[in-house]
Tab-separated table of C-alpha atoms in Angstrom:
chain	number	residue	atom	x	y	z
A	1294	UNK	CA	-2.919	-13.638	-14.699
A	1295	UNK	CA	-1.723	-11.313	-12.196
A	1296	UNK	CA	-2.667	-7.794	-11.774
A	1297	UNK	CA	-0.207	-5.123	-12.089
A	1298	UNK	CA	0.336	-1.295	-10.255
A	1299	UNK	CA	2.485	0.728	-9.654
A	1300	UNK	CA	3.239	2.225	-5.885
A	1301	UNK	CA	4.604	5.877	-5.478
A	1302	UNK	CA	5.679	7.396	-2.279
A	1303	UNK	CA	5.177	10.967	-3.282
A	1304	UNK	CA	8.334	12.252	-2.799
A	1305	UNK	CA	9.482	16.298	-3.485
A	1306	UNK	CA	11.913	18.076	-3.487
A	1307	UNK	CA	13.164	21.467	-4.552
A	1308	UNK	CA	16.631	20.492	-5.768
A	1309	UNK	CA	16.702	21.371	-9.467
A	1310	UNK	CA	17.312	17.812	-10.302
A	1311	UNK	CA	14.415	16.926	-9.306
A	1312	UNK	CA	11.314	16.861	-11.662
A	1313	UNK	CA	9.419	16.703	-8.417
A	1314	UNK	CA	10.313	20.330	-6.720
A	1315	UNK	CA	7.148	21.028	-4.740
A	1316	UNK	CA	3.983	19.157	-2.971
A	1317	UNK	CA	1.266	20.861	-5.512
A	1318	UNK	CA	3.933	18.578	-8.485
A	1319	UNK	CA	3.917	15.732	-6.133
A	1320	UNK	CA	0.069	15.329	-6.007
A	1321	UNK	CA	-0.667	16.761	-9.874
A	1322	UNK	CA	1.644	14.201	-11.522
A	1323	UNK	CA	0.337	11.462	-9.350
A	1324	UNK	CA	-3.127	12.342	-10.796
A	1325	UNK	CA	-1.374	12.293	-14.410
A	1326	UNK	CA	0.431	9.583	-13.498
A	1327	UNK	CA	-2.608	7.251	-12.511
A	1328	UNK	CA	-4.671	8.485	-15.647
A	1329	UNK	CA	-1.984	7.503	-18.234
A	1330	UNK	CA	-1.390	4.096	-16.313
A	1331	UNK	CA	-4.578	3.331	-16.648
A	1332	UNK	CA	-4.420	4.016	-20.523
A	1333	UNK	CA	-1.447	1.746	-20.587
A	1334	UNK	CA	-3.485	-0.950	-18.960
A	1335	UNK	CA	-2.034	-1.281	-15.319
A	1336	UNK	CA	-4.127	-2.541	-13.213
A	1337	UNK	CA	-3.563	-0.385	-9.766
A	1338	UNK	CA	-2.215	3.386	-8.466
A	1339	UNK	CA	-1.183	2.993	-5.275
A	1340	UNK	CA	0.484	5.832	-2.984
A	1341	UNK	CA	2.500	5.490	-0.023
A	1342	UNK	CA	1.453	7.967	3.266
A	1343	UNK	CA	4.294	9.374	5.361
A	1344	UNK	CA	3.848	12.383	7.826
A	1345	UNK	CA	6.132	15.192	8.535
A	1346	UNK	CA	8.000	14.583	5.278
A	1347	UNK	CA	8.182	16.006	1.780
A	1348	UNK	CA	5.759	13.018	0.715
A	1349	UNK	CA	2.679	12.377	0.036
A	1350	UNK	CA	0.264	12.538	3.415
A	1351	UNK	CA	-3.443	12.987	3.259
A	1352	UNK	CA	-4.275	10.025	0.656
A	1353	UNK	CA	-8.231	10.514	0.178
A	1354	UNK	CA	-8.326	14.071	-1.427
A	1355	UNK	CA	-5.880	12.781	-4.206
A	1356	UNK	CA	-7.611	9.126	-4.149
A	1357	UNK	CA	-10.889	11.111	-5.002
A	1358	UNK	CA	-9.348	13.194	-7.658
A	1359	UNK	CA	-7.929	10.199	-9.361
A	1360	UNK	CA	-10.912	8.273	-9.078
A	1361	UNK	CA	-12.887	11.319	-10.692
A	1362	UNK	CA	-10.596	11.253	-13.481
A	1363	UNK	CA	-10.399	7.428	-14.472
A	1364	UNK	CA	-12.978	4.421	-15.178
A	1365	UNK	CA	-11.136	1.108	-14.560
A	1366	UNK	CA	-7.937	1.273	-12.364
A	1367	UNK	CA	-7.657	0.277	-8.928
A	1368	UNK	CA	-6.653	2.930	-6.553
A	1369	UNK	CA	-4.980	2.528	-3.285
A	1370	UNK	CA	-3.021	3.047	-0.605
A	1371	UNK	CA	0.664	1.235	0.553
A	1372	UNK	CA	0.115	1.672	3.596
A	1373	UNK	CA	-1.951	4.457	5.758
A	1374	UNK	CA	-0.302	4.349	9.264
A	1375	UNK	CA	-3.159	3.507	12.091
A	1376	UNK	CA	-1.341	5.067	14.846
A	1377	UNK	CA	-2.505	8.673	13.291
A	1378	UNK	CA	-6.237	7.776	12.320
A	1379	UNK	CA	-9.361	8.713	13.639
A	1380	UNK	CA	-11.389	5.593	12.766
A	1381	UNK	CA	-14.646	6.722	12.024
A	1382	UNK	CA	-13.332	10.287	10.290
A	1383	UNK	CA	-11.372	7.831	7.998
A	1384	UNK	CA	-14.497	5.395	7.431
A	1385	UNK	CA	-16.199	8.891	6.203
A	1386	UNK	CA	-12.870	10.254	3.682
A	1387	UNK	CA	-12.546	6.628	2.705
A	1388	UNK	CA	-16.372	5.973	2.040
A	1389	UNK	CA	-16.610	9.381	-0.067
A	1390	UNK	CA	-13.254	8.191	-2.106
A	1391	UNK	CA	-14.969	5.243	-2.750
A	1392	UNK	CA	-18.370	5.989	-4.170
A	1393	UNK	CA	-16.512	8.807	-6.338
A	1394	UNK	CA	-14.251	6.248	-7.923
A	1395	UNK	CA	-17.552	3.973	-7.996
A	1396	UNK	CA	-16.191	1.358	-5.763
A	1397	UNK	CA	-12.112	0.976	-6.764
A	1398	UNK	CA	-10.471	1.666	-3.869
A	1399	UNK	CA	-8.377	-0.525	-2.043
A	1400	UNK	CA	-7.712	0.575	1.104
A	1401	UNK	CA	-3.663	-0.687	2.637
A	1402	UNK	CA	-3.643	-0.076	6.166
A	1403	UNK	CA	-0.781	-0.440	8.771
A	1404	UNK	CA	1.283	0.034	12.159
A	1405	UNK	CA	3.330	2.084	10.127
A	1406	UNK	CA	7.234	2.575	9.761
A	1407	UNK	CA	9.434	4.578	11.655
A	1408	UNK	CA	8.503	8.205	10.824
A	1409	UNK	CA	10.475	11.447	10.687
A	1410	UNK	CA	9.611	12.750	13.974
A	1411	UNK	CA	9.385	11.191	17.895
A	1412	UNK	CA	5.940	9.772	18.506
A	1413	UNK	CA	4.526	12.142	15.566
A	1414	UNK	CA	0.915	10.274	16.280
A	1415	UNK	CA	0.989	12.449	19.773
A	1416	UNK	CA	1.071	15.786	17.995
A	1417	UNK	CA	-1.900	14.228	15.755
A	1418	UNK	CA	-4.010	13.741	19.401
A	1419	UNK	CA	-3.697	9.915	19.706
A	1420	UNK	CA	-1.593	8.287	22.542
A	1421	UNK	CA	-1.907	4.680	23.834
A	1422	UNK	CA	-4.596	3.781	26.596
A	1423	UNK	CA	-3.129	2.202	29.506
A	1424	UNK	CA	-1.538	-0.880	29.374
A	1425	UNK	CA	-1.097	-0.206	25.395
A	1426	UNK	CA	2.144	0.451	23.098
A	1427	UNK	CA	1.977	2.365	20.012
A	1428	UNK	CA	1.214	-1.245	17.743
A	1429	UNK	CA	-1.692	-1.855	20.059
A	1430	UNK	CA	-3.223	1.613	19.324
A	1431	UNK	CA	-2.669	0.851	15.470
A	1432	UNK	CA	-4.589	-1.853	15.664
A	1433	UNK	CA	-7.038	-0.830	17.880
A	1434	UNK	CA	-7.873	1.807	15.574
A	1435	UNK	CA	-7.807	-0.570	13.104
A	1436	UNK	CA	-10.847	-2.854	14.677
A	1437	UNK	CA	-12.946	-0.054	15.201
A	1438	UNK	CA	-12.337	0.684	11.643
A	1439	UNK	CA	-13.385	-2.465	10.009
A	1440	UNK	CA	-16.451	-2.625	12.648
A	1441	UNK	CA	-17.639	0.774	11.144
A	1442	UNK	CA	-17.437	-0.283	7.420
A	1443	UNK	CA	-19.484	-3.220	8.451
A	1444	UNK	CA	-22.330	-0.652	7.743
A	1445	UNK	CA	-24.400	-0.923	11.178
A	1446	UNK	CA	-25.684	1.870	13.283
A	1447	UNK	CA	-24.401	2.112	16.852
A	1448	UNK	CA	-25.425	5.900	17.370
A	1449	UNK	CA	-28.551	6.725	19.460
A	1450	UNK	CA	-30.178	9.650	16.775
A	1451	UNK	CA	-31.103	13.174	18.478
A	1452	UNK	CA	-34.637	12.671	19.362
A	1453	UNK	CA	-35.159	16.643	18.191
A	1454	UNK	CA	-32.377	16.367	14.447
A	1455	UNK	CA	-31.932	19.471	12.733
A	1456	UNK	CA	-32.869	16.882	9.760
A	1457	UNK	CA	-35.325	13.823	9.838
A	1458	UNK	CA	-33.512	10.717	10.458
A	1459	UNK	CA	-34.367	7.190	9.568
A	1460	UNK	CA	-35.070	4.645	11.748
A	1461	UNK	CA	-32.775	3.293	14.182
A	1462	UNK	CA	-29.337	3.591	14.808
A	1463	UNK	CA	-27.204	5.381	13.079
A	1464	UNK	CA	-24.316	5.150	10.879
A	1465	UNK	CA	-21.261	7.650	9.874
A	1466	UNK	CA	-22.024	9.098	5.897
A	1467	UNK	CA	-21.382	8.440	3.520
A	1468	UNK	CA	-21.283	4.672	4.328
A	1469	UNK	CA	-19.789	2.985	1.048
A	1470	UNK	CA	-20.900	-1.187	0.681
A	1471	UNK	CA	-17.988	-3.244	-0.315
A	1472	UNK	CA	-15.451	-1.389	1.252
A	1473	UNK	CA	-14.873	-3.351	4.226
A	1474	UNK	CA	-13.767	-6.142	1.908
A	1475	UNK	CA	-11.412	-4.164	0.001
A	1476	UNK	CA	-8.995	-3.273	3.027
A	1477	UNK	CA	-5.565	-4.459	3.188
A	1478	UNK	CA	-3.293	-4.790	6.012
A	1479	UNK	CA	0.644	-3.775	5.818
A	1480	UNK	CA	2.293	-7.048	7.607
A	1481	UNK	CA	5.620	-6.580	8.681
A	1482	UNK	CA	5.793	-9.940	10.605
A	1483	UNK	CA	3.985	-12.984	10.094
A	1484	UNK	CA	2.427	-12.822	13.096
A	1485	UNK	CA	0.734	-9.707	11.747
A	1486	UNK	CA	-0.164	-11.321	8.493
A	1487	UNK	CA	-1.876	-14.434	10.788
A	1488	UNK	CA	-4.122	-11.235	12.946
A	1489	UNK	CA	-4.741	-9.615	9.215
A	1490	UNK	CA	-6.108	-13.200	8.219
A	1491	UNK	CA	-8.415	-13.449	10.800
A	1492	UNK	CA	-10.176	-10.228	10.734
A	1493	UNK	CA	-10.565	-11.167	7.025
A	1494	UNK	CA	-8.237	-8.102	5.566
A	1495	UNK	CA	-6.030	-8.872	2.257
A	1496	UNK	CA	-2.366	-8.756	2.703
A	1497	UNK	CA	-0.236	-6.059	1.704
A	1498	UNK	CA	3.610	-7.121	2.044
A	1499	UNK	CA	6.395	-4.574	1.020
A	1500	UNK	CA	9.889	-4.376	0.624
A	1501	UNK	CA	10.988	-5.368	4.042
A	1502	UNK	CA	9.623	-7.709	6.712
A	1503	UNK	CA	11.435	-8.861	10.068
A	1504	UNK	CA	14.005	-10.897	9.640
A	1505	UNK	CA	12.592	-13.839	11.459
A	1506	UNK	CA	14.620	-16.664	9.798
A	1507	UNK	CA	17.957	-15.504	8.276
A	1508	UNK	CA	16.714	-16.865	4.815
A	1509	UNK	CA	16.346	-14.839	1.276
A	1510	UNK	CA	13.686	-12.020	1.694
A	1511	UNK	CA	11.946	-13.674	-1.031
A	1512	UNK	CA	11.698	-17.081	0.783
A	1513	UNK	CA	10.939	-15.505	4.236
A	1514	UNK	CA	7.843	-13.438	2.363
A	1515	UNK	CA	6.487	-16.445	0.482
A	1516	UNK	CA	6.658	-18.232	3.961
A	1517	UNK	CA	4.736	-15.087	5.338
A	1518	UNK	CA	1.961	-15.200	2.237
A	1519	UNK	CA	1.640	-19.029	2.712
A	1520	UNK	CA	0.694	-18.737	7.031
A	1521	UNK	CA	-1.838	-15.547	6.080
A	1522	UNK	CA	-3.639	-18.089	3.675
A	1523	UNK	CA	-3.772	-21.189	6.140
A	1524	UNK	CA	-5.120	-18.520	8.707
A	1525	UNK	CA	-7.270	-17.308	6.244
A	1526	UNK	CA	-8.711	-20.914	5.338
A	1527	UNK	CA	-9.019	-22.013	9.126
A	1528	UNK	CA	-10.782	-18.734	10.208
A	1529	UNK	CA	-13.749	-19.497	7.424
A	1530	UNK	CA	-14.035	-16.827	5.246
A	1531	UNK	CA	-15.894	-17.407	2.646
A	1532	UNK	CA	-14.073	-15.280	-0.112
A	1533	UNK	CA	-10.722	-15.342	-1.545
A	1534	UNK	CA	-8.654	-12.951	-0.054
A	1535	UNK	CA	-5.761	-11.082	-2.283
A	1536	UNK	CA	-2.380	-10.550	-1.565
A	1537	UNK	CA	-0.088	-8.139	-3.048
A	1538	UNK	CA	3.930	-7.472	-2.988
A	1539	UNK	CA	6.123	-4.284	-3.810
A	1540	UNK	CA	9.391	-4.469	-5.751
A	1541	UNK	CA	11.491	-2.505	-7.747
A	1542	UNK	CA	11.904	-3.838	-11.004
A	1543	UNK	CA	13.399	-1.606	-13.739
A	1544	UNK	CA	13.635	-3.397	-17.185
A	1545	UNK	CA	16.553	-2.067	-19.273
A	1546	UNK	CA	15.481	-1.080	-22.141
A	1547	UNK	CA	17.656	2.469	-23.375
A	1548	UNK	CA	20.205	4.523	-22.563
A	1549	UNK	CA	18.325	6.362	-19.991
A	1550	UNK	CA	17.187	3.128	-17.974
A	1551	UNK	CA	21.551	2.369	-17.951
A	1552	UNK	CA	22.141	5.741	-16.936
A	1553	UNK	CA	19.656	5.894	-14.118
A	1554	UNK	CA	19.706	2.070	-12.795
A	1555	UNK	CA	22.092	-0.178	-14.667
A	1556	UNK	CA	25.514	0.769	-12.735
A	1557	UNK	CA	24.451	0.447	-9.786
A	1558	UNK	CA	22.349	-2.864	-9.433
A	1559	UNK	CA	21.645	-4.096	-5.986
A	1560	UNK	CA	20.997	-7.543	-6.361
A	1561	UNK	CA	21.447	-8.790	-2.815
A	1562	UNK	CA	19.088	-8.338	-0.120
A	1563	UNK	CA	20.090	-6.387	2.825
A	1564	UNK	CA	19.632	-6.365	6.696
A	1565	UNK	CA	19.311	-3.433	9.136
A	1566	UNK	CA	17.067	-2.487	12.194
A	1567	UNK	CA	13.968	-0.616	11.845
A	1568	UNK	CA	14.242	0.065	15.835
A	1569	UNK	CA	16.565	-0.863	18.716
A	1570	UNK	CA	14.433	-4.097	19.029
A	1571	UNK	CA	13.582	-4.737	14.853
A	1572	UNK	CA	15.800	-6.716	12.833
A	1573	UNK	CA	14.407	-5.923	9.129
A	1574	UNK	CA	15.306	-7.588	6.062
A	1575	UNK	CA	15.388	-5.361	2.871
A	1576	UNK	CA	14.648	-7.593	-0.633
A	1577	UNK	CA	16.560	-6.730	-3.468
A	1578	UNK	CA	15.921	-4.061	-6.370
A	1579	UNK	CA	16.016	-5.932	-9.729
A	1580	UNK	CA	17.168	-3.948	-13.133
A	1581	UNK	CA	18.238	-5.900	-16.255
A	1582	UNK	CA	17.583	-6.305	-20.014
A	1583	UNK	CA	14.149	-8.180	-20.269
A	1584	UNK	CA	15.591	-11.343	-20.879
A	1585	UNK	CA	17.741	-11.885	-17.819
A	1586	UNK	CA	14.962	-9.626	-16.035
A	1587	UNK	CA	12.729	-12.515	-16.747
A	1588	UNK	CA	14.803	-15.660	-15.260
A	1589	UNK	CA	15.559	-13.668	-12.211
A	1590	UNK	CA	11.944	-13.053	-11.351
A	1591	UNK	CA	10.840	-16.680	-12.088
A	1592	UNK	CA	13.278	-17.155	-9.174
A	1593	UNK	CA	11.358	-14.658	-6.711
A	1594	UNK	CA	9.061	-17.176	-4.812
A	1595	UNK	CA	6.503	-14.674	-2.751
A	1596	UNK	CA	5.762	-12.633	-6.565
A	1597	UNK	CA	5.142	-16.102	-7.412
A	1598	UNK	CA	2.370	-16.621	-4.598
A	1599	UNK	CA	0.893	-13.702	-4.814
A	1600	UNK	CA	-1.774	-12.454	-7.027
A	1601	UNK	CA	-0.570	-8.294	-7.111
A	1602	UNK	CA	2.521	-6.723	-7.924
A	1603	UNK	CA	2.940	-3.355	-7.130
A	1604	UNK	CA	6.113	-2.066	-9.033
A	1605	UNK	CA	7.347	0.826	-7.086
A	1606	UNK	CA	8.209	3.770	-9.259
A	1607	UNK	CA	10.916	6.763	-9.153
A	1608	UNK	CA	8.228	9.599	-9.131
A	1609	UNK	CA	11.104	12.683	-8.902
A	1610	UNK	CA	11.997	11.376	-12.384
A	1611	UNK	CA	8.848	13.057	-13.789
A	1612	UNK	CA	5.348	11.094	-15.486
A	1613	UNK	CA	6.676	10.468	-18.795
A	1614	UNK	CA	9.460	8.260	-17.573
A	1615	UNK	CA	7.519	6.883	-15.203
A	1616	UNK	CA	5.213	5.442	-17.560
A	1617	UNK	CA	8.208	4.225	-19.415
A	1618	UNK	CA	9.312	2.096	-16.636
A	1619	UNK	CA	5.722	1.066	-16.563
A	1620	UNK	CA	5.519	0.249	-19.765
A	1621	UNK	CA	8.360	-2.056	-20.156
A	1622	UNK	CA	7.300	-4.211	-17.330
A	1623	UNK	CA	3.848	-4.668	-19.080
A	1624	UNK	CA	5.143	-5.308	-22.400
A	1625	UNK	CA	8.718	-6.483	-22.353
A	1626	UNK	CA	7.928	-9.132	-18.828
A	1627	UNK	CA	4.720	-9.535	-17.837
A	1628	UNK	CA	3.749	-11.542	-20.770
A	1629	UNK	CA	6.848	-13.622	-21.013
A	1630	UNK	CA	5.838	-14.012	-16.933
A	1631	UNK	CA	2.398	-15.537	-17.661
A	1632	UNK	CA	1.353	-12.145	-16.197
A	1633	UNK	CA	-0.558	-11.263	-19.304
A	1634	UNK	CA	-1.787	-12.761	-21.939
C-alpha cells in the first residue's frame, strides 16, 4: 500500500483562461480542493510555498483552515523555504496548525529553489552570519527548528509574569507533541538527503534533483532514497522514517484529459541549471490511457521505493477537474499498481 496526495503550487492568475484569476480563488479552492480529496479517499493535500509570486505563500493560515474542515487527510507542505523562517515563530504557526487538524500535518521543509526576486530572504530580515552562504542559513534555521519541537524549555521565565508560569524553563505555545517527527526535508542532492537522515527528518524528493550521475532521473532518485535510508539505519533511529516523491501523472481518460495533456506528452527527462553552479535534472511528466499509464510507472524505480506519491495537480484548471485527475489515478492505477487494494 502506498499513500496517495496530491501537491498544488497555488498558482493565479488573472488571464480569463484561467479558473484561478486571483489569490482569495487560489487559497478557497485549495480548501475545496483538500475537502473533496479527502472524500475521494486521497491520502495527503500538500501545497507548495513560493514568495514574491502569484502562488501560494503563507502555508499555516490555509493548513489550519483545511485542517478545520476535514477528519482524516494528511496535510502538508512541498517544501517551506528555510532561508525566510523565523524558527521559533514557525514552531508556534506550525504547532497551532497542528493541534487544529488534531495532529495531521506534515511539515516539508527546504533550502528552497531559486525564487522570483535577488536574495528575497534579505527583504524578509534574514542574511547569513559570517562565514555562512544562503544553504547554511537554511539549515541553520532548520536545527533550531527541530530543537524547538523537541518540546524543552530553554527560556529563563520573568520572575514578575503578567501571568503565573509553571515551573522551569520555558517553551514557545502552543507546543504540539508529535510534530517534530512529522517534518520532512526537501533534498535536492543526496548529500542533503544523507544530513536529512541524520537529524531523523523524512524525505521529501520532487521533480528535480542535481544531476550528479548523468543517469535517468528516476534511477538517480531511487539512488538518492536508497543512501537517506542507509543513513537513516546507521544513525539509529528507532522509527521508520517515510519518504515521499512528486510526479505528474495524468491518466487519459476523456476528451478533456487529450485536449489538455495528450498532444503534448513529455516523456523524456530534461536537464538545465538551477544556478550558474547547479546542474538539475528534470524527471518526466507521464499522461496515457490507464493501461500503458500502468507499465510505464512499474518502470519508475524511486515511486517504487518510496512509500508517498504526491501527484502534482493543474490547480488554474479549477476543483472539479482537479479531482478528476485525482480520481483516475485512484481508481483507474493505483489498484492495478498494488497501491490500493
Amino acid at each position: 500500500m502506498k499513500k496517495i496526495g496530491f501537491l498544488s503550487f497555488g498558482h493565479w492568475t488573472p488571464s480569463p483562461q484561467s479558473g484561478t484569476r486571483t489569490a482569495a480563488d487560489a487559497l478557497l479552492q485549495s480548501i475545496d480542493l483538500a475537502v473533496a480529496a479527502e472524500e475521494l479517499g486521497a491520502d495527503g493535500a500538500y501545497f507548495r510555498v513560493h514568495h514574491f509570486a502569484r502562488q501560494l505563500a503563507s502555508p499555516f493560515p490555509l493548513l489550519a483552515a483545511i485542517g478545520a474542515k476535514t477528519r482524516n487527510i494528511e496535510i502538508g507542505t512541498g517544501v517551506i523555504d528555510m532561508r525566510y523562517e523565523n524558527p521559533l515563530y514557525m514552531a508556534e504557526s506550525a504547532s497551532a496548525a497542528d493541534l487544529i487538524s488534531g495532529g495531521r500535518l506534515q511539515l516539508g521543509i527546504s533550502r528552497g529553489s531559486p525564487e522570483q526576486v535577488i536574495d528575497g530572504w534579505r527583504y524578509f530580515g534574514y542574511q547569513p552570519a559570517e562565514g555562512e552562504n544562503e544553504s547554511d542559513m537554511a539549515r541553520r534555521h532548520t536545527e533550531v527548528l527541530l530543537d524547538v519541537l523537541r518540546g524543552e524549555g530553554f527560556a529563563k521565565p520573568n520572575p514578575q509574569p503578567m501571568f503565573p508560569n509553571p515551573p522551569g524553563l520555558l517553551r514557545p505555545e502552543p507546543y504540539s507533541e508529535g510534530l517534530r517527527e512529522r517534518i520532512w526535508w526537501g533534498a535536492g542532492s543526496n548529500a542533503t538527503a544523507v544530513w536529512a537522515a541524520k537529524l531523523g527528518m523524512n524525505l521529501q524528493s520532487s521533480t528535480l534533483k542535481d544531476d550528479e550521475t548523468g543517469e535517468p532521473f528516476h534511477i538517480q532518485q531511487a539512488k538518492q532514497i536508497r543512501a537517506y535510508r542507509e543513513a537513516w539505519a546507521q544513525t539509529g533511529h528507532t522509527r521508520t522514517p517515510r519518504v515521499s516523491v512528486s510526479r505528474s501523472i495524468f491518466a487519459l481518460m476523456d476528451g478533456r484529459d487529450r485536449a489538455y495533456f495528450g498532444a503534448s506528452r513529455d516523456e523524456s527527462d530534461k536537464v538545465g541549471y538551477l544556478d550558474e553552479k547547479t546542474r538539475a535534472i528534470f524527471g518526466r511528466s507521464y499522461a496515457a490511457e490507464p493501461d500503458k499509464l500502468i507499465e510505464q510507472l512499474k518502470q519508475d524505480e524511486a515511486i517504487a521505493e518510496a512509500d508517498t506519491l504526491l501527484l502534482t495537480v493543474p490547480n488554474q484548471l479549477g476543483v472539479d477537474y482537479n479531482l478528476h485527475v485525482i480520481e483516475s489515478i485512484l481508481k483507474h492505477v493505483a489498484p492495478a499498481m498494488g497501491w490500493r487494494e
